[in-house]
PDB file of C-alpha atoms and ligand atoms in Angstrom:
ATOM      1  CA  UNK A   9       3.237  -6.366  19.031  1.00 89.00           C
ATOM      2  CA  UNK A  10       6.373  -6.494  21.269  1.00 90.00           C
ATOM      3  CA  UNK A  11       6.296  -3.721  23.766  1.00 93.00           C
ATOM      4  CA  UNK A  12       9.389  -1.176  24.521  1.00 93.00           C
ATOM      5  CA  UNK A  13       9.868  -2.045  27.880  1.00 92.00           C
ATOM      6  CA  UNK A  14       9.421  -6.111  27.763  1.00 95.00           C
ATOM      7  CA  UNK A  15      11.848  -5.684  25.062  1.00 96.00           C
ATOM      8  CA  UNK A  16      14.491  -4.041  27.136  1.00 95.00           C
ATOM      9  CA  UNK A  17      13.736  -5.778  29.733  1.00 96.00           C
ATOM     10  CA  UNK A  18      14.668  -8.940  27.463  1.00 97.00           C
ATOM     11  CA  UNK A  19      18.009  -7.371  26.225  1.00 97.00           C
ATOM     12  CA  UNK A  20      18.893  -6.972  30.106  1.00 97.00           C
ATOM     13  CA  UNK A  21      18.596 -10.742  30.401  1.00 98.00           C
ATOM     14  CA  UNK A  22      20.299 -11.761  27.315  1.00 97.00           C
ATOM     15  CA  UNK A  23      23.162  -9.740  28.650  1.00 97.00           C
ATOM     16  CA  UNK A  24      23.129 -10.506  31.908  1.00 97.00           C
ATOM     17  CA  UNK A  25      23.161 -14.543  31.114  1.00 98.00           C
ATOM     18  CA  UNK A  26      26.116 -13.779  28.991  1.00 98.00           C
ATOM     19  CA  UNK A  27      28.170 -11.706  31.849  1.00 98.00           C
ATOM     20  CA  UNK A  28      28.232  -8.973  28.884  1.00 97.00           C
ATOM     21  CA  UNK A  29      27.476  -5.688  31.616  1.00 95.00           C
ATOM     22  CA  UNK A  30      30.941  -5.658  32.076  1.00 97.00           C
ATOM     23  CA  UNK A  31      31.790  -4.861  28.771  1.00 97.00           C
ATOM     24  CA  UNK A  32      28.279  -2.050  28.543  1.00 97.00           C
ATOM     25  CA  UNK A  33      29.635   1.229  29.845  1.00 98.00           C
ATOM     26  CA  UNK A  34      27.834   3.854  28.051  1.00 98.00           C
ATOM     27  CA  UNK A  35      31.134   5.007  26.211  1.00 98.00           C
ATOM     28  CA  UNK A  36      31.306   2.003  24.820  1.00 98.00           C
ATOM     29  CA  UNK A  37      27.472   1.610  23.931  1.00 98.00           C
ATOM     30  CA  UNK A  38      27.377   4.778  22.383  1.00 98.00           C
ATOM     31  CA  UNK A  39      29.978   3.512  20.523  1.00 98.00           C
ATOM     32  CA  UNK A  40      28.182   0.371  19.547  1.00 98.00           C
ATOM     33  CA  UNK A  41      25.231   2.191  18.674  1.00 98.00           C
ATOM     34  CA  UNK A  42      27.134   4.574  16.102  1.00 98.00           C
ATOM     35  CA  UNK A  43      29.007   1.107  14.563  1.00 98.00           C
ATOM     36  CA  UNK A  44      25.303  -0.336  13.957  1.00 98.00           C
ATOM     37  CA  UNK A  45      23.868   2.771  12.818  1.00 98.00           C
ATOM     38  CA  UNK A  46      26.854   2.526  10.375  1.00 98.00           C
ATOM     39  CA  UNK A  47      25.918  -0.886   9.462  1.00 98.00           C
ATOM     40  CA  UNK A  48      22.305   0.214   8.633  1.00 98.00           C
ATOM     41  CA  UNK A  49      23.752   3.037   6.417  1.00 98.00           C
ATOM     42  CA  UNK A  50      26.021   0.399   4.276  1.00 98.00           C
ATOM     43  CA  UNK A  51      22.480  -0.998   3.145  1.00 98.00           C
ATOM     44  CA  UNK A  52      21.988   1.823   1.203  1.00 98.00           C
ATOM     45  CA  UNK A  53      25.791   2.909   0.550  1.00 98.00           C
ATOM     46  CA  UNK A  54      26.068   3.169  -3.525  1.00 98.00           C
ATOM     47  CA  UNK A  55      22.623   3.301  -4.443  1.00 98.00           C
ATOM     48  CA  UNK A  56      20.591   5.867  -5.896  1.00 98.00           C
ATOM     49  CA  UNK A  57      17.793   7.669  -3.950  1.00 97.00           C
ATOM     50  CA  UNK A  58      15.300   6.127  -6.221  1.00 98.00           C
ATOM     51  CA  UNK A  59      17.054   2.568  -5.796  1.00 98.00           C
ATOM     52  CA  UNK A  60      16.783   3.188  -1.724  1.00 98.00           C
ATOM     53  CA  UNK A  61      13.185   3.595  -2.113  1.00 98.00           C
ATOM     54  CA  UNK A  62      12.515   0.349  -3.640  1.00 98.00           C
ATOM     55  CA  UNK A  63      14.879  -2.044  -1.951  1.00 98.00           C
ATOM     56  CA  UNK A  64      15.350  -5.742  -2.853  1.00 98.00           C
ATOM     57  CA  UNK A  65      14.222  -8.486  -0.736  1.00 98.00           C
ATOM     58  CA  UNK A  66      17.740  -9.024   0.725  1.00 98.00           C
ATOM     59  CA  UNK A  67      18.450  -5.124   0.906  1.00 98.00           C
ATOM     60  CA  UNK A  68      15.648  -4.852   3.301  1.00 98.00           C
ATOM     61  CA  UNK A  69      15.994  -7.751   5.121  1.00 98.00           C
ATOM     62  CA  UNK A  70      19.049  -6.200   5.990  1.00 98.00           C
ATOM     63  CA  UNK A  71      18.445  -2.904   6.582  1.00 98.00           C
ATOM     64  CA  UNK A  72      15.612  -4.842   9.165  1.00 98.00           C
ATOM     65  CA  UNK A  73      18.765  -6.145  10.923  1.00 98.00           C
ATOM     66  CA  UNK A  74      20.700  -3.429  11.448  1.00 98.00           C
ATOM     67  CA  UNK A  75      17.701  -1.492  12.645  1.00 98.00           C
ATOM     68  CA  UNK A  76      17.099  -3.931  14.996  1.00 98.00           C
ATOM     69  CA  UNK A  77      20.328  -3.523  16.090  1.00 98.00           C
ATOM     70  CA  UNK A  78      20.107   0.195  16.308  1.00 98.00           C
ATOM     71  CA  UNK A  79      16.806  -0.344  18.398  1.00 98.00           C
ATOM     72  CA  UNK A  80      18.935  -2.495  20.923  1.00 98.00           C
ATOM     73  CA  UNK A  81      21.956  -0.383  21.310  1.00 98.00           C
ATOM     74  CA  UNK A  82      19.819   2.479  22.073  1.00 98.00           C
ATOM     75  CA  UNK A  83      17.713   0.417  23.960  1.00 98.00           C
ATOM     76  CA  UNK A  84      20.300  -0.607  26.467  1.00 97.00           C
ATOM     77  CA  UNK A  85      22.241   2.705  26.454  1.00 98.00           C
ATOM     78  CA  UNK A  86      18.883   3.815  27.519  1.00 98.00           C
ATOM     79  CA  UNK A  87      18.648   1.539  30.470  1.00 97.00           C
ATOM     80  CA  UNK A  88      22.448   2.594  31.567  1.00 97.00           C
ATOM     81  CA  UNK A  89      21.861   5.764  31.518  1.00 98.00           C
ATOM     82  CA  UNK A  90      18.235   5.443  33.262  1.00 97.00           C
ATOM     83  CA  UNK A  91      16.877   7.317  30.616  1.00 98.00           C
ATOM     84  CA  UNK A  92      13.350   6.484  29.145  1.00 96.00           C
ATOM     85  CA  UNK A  93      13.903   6.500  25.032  1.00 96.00           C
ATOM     86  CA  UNK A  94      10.472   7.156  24.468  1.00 96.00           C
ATOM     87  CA  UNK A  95      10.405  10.561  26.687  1.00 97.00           C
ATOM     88  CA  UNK A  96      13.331  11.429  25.428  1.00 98.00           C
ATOM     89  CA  UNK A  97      12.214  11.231  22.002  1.00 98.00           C
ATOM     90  CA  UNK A  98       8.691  13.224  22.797  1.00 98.00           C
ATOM     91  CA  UNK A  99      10.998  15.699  24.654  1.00 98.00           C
ATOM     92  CA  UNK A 100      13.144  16.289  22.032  1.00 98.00           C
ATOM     93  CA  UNK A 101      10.265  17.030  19.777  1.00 98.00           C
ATOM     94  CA  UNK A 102       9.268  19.515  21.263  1.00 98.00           C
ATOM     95  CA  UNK A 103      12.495  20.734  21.729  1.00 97.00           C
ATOM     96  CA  UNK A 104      12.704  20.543  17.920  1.00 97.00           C
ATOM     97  CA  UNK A 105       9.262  21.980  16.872  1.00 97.00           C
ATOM     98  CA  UNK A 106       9.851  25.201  18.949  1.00 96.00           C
ATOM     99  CA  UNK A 107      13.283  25.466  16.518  1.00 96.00           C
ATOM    100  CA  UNK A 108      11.443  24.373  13.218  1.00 96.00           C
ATOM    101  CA  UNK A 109       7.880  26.430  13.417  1.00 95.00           C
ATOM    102  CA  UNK A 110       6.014  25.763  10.581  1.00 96.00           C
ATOM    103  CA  UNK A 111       5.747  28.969   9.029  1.00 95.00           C
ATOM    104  CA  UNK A 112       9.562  29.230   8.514  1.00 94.00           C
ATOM    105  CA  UNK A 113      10.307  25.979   8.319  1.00 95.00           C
ATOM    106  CA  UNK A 114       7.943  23.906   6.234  1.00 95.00           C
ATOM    107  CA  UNK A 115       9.150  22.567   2.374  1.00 94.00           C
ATOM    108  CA  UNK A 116      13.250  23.779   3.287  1.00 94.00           C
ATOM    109  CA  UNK A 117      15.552  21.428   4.386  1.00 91.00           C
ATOM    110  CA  UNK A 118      17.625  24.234   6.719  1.00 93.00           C
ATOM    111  CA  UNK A 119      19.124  23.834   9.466  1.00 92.00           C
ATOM    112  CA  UNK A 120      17.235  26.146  12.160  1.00 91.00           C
ATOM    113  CA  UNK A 121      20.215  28.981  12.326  1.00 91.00           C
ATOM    114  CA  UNK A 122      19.807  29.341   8.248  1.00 92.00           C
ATOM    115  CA  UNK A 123      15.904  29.924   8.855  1.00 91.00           C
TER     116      UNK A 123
HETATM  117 MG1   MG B   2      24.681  -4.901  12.888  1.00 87.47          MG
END
């Protein structure tokens, strides 16, 4: 199992071998990040919601990819921005049970001003 932080720590290297920081302002990873996000969504671009829950080999093998490249976008905007993905994520949680309670939220799929 490959652990968060040896894994950004290894996409800090990678770049850094390459000279690529120059090119990693947070503008433009954010902007990287939505382009591979994009990718991932072209997996399943055309199909059916039944068809996106039983991909083909290659379909998923793709959509692995592009997560993949999701995870290291994010996980290098992360690092620029010296924020720690992980607590961000459990903060945000939080953040988004306290909008969502259960009792008016659970079975709708509203938006928490419509609840
Ligand atoms: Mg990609």
């Amino acid at each position: 199992m490959v652990k968060l932080e040896d894994l950004s720590a290894e996409i800090q290297t990678f770049c850094q071998e390459r000279d690529w920081g120059q090119f990693h302002s947070p503008k433009n990873l954010a902007m990287a990040l939505s382009v591979e996000a994009s990718e991932l969504l072209e997996v399943f671009m055309w199909l059916t919601p039944e068809q996106s829950q039983a991909l083909t080999q290659e379909q998923r093998a793709a959509a692995k990819d592009e997560l993949g490249d999701v995870m290291m976008c994010l996980l290098n905007l992360a690092h620029r921005l010296g924020i720690d993905p992980l607590q961000a994520a459990a903060d945000k949680l939080e953040k988004t049970k306290e909008k969502y309670p259960v009792e008016k939220a659970k079975g709708l799929a509203k938006k928490y001003h419509e609840l």
